[in-house]
PDB file of C-alpha atoms in Angstrom:
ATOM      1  CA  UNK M 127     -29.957 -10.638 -38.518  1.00 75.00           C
ATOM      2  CA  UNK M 128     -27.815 -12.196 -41.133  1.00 78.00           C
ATOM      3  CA  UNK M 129     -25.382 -14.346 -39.959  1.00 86.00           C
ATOM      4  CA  UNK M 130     -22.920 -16.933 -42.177  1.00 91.00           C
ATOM      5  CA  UNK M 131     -21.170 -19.310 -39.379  1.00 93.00           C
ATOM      6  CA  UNK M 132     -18.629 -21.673 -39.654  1.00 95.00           C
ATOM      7  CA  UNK M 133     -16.308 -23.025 -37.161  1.00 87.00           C
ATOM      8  CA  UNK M 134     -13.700 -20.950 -35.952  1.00 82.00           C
ATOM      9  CA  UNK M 135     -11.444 -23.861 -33.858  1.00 88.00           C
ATOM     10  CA  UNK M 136      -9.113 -25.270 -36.631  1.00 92.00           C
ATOM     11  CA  UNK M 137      -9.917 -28.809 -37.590  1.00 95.00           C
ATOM     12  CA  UNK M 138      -6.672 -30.982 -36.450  1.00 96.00           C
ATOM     13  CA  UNK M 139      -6.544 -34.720 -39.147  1.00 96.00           C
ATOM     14  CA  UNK M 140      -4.220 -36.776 -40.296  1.00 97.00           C
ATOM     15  CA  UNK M 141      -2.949 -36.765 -44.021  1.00 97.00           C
ATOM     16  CA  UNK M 142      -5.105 -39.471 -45.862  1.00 97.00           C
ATOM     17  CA  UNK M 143      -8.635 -39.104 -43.542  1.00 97.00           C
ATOM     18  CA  UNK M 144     -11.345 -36.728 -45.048  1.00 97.00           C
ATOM     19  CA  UNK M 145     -11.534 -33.345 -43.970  1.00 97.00           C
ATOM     20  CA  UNK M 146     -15.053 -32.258 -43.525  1.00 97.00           C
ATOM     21  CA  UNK M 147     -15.782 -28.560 -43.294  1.00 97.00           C
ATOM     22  CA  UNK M 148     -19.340 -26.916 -42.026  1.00 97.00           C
ATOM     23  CA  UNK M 149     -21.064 -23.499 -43.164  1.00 96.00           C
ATOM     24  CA  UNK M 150     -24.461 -22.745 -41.745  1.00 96.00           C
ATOM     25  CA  UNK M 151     -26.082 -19.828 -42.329  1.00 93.00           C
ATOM     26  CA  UNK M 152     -29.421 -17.768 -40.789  1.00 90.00           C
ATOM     27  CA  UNK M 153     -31.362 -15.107 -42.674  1.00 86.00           C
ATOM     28  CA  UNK M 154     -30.611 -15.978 -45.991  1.00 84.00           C
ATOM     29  CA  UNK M 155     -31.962 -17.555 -49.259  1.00 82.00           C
ATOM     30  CA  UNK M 156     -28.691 -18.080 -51.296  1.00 83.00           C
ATOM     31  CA  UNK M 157     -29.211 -18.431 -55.121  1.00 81.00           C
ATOM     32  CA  UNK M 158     -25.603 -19.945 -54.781  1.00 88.00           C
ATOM     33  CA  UNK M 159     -22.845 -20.578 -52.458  1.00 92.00           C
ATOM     34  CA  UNK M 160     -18.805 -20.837 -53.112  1.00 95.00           C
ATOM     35  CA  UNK M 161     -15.909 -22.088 -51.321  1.00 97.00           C
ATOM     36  CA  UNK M 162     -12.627 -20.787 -51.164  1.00 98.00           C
ATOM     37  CA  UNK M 163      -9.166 -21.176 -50.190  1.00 98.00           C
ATOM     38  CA  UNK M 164      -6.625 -19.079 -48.387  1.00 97.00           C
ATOM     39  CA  UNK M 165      -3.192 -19.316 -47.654  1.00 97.00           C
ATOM     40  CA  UNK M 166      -1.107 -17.275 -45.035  1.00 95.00           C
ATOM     41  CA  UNK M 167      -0.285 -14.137 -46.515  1.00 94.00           C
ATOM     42  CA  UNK M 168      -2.476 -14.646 -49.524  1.00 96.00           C
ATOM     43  CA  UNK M 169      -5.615 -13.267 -51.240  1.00 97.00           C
ATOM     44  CA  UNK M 170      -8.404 -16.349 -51.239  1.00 98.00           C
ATOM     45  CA  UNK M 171      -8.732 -18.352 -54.331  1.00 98.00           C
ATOM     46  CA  UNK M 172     -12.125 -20.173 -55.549  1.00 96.00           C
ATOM     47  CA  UNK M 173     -12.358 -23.636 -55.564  1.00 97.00           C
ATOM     48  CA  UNK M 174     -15.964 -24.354 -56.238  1.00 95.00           C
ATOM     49  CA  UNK M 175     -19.373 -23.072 -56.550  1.00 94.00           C
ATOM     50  CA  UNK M 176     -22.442 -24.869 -55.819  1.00 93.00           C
ATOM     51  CA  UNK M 177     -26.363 -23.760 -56.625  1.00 90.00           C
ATOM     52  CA  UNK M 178     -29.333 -23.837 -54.880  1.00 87.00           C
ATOM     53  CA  UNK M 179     -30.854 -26.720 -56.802  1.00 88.00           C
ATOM     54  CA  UNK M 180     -27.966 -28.751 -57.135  1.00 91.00           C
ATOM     55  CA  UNK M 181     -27.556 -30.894 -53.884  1.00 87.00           C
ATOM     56  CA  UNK M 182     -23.874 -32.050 -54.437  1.00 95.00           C
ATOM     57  CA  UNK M 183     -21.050 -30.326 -56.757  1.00 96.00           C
ATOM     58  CA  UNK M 184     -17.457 -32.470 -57.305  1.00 96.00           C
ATOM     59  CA  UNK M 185     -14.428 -31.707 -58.252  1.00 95.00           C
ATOM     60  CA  UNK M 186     -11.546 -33.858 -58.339  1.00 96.00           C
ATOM     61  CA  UNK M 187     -10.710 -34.892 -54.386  1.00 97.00           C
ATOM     62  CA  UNK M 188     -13.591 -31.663 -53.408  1.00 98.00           C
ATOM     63  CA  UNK M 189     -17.199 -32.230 -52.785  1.00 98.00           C
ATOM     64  CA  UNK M 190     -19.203 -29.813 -51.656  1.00 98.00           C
ATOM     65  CA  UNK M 191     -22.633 -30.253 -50.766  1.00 97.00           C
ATOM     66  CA  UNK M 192     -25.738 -27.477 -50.292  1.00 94.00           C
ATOM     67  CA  UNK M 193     -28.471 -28.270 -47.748  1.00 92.00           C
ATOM     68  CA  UNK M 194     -31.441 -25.628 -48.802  1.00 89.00           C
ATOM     69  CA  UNK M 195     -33.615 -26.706 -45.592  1.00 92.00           C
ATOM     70  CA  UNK M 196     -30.355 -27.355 -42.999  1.00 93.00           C
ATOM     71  CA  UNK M 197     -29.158 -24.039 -44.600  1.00 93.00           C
ATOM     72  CA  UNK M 198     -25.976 -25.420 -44.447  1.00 95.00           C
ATOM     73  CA  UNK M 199     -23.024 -26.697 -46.957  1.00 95.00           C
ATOM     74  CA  UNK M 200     -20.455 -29.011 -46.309  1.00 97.00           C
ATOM     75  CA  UNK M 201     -17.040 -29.359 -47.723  1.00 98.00           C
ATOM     76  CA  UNK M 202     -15.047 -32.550 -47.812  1.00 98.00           C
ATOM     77  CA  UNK M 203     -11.560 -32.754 -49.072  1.00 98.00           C
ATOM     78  CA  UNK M 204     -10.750 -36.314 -49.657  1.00 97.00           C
ATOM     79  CA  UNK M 205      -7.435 -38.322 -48.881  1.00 98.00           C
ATOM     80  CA  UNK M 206      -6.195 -35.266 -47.256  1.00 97.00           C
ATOM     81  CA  UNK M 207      -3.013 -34.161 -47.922  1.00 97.00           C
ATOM     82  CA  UNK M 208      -0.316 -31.629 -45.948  1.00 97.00           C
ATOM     83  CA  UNK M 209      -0.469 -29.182 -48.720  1.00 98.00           C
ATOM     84  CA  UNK M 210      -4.130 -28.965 -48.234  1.00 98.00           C
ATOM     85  CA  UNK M 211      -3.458 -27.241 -45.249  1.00 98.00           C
ATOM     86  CA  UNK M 212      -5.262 -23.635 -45.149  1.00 98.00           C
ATOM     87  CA  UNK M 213      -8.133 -21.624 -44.210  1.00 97.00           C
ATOM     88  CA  UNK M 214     -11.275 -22.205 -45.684  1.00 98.00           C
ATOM     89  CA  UNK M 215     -14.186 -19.591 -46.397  1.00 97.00           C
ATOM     90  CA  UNK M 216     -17.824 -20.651 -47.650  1.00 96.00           C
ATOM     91  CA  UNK M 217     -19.454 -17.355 -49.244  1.00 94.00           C
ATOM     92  CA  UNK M 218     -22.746 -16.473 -50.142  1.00 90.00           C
ATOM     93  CA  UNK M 219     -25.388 -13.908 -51.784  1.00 82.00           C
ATOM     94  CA  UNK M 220     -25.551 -10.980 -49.572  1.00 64.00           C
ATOM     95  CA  UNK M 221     -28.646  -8.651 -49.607  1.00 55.00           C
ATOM     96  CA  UNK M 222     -29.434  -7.655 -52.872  1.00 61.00           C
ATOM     97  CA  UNK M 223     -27.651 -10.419 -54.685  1.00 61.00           C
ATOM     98  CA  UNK M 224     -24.949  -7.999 -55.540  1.00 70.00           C
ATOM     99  CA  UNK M 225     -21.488  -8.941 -54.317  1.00 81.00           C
ATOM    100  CA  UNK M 226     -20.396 -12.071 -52.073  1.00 87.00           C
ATOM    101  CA  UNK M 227     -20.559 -12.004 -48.175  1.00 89.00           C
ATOM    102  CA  UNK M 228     -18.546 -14.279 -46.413  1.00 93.00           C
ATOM    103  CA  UNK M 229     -17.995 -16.353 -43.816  1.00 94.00           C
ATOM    104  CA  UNK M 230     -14.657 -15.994 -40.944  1.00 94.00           C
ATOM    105  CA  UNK M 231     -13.113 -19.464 -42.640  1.00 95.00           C
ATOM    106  CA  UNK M 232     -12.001 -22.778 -40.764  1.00 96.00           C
ATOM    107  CA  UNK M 233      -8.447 -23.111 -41.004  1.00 96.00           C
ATOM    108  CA  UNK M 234      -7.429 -26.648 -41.539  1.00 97.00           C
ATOM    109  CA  UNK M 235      -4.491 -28.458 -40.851  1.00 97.00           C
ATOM    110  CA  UNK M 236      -3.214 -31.600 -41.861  1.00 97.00           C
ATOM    111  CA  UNK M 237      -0.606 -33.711 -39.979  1.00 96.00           C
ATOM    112  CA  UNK M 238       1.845 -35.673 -42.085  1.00 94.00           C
TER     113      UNK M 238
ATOM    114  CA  UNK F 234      -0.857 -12.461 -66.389  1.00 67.00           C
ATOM    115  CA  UNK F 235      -0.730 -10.846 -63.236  1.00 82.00           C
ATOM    116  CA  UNK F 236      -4.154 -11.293 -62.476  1.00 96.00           C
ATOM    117  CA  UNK F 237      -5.182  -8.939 -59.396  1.00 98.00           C
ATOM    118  CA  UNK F 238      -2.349  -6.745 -58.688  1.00 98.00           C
ATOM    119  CA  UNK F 239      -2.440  -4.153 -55.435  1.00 98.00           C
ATOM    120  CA  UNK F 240      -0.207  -1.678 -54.172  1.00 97.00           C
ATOM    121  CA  UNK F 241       1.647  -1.358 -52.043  1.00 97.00           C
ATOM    122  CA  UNK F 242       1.712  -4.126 -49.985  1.00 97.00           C
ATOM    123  CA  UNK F 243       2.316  -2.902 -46.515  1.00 97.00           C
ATOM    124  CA  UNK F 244       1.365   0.173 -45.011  1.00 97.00           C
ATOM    125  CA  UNK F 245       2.195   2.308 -41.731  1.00 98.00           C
ATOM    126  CA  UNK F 246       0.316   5.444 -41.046  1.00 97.00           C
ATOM    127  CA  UNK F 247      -0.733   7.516 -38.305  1.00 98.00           C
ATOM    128  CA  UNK F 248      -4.089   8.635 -37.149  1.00 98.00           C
ATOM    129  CA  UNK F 249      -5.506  11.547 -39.178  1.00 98.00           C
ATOM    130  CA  UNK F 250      -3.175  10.824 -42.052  1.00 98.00           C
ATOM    131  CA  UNK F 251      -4.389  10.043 -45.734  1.00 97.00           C
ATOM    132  CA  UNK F 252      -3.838   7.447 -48.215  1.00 97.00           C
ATOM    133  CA  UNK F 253      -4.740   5.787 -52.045  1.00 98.00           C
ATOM    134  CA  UNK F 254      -5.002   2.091 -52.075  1.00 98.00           C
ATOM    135  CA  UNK F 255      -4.774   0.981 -55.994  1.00 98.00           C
ATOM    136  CA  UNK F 256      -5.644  -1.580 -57.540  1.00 98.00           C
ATOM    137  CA  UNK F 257      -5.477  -3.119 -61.161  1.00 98.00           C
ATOM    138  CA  UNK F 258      -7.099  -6.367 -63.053  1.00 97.00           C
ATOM    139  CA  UNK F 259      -5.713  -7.297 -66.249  1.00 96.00           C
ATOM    140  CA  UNK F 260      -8.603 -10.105 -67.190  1.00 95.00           C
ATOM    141  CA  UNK F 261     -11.125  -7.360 -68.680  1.00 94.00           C
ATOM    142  CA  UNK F 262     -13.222  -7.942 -65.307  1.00 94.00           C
ATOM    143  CA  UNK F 263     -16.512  -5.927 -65.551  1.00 92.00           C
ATOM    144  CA  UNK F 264     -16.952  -5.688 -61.633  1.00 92.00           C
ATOM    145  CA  UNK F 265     -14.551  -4.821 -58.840  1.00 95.00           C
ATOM    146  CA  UNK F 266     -14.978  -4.921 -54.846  1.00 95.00           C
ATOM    147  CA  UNK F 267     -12.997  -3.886 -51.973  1.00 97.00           C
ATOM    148  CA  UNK F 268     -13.256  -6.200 -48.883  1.00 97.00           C
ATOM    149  CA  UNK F 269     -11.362  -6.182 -45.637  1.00 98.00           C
ATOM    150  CA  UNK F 270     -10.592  -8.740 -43.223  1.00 97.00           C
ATOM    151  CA  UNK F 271      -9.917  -8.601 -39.740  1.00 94.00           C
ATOM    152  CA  UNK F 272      -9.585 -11.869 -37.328  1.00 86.00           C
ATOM    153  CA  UNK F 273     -12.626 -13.353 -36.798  1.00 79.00           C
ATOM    154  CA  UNK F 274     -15.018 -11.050 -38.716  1.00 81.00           C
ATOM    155  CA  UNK F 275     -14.086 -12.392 -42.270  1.00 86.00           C
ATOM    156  CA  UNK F 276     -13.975 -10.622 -45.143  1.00 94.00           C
ATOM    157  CA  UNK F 277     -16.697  -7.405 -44.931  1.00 94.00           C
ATOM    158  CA  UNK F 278     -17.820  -5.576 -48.426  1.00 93.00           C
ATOM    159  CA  UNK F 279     -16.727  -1.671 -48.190  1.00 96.00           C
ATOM    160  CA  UNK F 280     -17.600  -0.885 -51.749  1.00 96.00           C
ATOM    161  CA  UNK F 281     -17.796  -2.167 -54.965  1.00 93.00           C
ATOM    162  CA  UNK F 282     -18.208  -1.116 -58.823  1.00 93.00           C
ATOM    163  CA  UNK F 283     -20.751  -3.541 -60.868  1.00 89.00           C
ATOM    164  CA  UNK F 284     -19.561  -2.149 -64.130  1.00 88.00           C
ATOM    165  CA  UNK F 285     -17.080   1.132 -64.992  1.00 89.00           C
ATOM    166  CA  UNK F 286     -18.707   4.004 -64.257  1.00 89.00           C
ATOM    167  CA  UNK F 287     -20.767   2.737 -61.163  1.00 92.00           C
ATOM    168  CA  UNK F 288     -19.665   2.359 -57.306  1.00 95.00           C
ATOM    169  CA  UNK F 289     -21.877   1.244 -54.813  1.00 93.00           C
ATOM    170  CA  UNK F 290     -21.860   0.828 -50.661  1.00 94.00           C
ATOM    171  CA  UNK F 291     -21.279  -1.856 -49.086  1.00 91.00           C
ATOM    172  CA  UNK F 292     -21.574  -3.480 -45.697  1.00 90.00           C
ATOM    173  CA  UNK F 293     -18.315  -1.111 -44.088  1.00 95.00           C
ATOM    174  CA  UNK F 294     -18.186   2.041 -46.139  1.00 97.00           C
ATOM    175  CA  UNK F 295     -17.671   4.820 -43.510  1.00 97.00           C
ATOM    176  CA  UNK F 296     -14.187   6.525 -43.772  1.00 97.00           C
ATOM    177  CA  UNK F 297     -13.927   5.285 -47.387  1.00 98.00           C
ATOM    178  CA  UNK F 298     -14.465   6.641 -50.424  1.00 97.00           C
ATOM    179  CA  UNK F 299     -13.639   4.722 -53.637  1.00 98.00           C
ATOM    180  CA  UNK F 300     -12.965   5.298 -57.776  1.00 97.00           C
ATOM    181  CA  UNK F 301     -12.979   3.764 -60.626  1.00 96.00           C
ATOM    182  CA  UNK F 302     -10.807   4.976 -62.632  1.00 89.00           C
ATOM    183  CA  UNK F 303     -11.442   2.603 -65.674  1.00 95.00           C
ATOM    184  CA  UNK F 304     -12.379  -0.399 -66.021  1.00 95.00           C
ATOM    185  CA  UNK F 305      -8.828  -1.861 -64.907  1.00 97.00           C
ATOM    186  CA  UNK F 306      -8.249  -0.070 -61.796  1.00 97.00           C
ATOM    187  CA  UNK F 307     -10.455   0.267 -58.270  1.00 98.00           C
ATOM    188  CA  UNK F 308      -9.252   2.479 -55.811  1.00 98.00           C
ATOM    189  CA  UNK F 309      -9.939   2.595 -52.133  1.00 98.00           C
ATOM    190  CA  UNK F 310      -9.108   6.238 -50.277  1.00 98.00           C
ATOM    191  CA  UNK F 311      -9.107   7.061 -46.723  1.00 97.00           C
ATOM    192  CA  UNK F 312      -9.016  10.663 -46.073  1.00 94.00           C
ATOM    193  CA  UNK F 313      -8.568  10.964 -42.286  1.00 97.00           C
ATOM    194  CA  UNK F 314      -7.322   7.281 -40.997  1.00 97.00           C
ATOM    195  CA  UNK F 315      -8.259   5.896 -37.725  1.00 98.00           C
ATOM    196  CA  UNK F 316      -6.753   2.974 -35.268  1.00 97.00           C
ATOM    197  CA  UNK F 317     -10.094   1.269 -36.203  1.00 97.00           C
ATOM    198  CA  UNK F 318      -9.343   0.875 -40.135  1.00 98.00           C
ATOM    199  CA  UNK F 319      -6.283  -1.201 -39.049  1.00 97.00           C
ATOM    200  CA  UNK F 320      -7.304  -4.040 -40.905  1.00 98.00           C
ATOM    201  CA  UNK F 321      -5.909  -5.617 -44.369  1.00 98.00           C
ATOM    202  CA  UNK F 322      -7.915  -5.097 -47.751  1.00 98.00           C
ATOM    203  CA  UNK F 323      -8.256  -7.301 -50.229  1.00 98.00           C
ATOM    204  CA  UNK F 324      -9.248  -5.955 -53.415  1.00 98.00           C
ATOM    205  CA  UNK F 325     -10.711  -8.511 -56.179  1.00 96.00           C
ATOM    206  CA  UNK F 326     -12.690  -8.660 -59.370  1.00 95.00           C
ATOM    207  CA  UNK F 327     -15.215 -10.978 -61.457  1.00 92.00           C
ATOM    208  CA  UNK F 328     -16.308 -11.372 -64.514  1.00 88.00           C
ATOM    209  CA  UNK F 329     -19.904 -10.311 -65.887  1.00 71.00           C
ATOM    210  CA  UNK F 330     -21.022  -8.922 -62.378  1.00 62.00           C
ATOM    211  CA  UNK F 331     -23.396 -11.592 -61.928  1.00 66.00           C
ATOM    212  CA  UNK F 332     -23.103 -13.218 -58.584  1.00 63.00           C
ATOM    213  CA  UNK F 333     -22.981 -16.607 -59.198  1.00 76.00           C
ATOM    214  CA  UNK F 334     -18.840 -15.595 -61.223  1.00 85.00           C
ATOM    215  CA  UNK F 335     -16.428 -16.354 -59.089  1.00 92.00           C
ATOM    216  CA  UNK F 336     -13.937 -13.715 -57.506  1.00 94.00           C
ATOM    217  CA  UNK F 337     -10.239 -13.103 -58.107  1.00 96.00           C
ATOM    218  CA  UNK F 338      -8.672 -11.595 -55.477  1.00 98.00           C
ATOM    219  CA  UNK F 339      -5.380  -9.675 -54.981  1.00 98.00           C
ATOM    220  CA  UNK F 340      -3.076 -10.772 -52.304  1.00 97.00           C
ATOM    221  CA  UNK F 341      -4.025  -7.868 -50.000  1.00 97.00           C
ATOM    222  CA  UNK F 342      -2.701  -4.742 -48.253  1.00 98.00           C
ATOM    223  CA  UNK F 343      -1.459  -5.016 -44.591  1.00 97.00           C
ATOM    224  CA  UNK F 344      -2.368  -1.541 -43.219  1.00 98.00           C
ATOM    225  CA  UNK F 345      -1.566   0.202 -39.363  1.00 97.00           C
ATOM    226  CA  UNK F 346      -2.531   2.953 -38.300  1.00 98.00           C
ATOM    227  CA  UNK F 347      -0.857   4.078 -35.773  1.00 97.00           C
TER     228      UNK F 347
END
């Protein structure tokens, strides 16, 4: 079956350090994948979307990277900061390529 | 602009009971989806609507049934409620309705059923 993992024990760092965040997924052959942010309370909010032929994707203190035969992506948020503190969800191409399925998020938190 | 806007934002009801969750884009969106999240299952697809006029299944559609009403507004019904559709939806929207556009989401509806 289809299955889009990524760690579900928060990841504990201190502000400065890079946070590095893991999706793996089984079953699938992603034409892209995204990462998103969400805060308590909130509705998630994209932060970047990476292809499947493109091996790394930046974006200010984000980089995201897309591992085609790992089937995996990391994220890395550099020089970490408090207010980076959230849950993050990686999200793929379902079946049929028509709407987003998504991972259960790592929430991050970063001490001051 | 508002972006994603659902109402309302809480919700009690009890079993059996019916209810309309609305929601409304104001960014001229082609394609909205309703997803709900519960701890530790991530957000799951129940429907969505590639372009007005068309709704499709998703992953979780049982007990739902969805409209669009035009191509600003996406709303999710449940006729009969159940403990089990506790949960809190999210509705968002993208542009196009390719999948590579990103989503915009709403900030969600907390829903009990009692």
């Amino acid at each position: 079956s289809q299955k889009i993992e990524q760690n579900s024990e928060a990841l504990n760092i201190q502000e400065g350090k890079t946070a590095t965040l893991t999706c793996n997924y089984t079953n699938y052959s992603p034409a892209y994948l995204q990462w998103y942010r969400q805060d308590p309370g909130r509705g998630p909010v994209f932060l970047l979307l990476i292809r499947e032929n493109e091996k790394e994707k930046r974006k200010e203190r984000l980089k995201v990277t897309f591992d085609t035969t790992l089937k995996q992506s990391l994220f890395h948020i550099t020089a970490s900061q408090p207010a980076d503190s959230a849950t993050y969800l990686c999200a793929l191409d379902g079946t049929g390529r028509r709407a987003l399925t998504f991972g259960s998020g790592t929430r991050l938190q970063v001490q001051p | 602009n508002a972006g994603v806007t659902q109402t309302p934002k809480f919700q009690v009801l009890k079993t059996g009971q019916s209810m309309t969750l609305q929601c409304a884009q104001d960014m001229n969106h082609n394609s909205m989806y309703w997803y709900r999240q519960d701890p530790g299952m991530g957000l799951r697809l129940i429907y969505y609507s590639a372009s007005e006029g068309t709704t499709d299944k998703g992953e979780v559609p049982n007990g739902y049934n969805v409209s669009r009403l035009n191509k600003r507004e996406f709303s999710l019904r449940l006729e009969s409620a159940a403990p089990s559709q506790t949960s809190v939806y999210f509705c968002a929207s993208s542009d196009k309705g390719q999948i590579n556009s990103p989503l915009h989401f709403g900030n969600g509806t907390r829903l009990t059923v009692t």
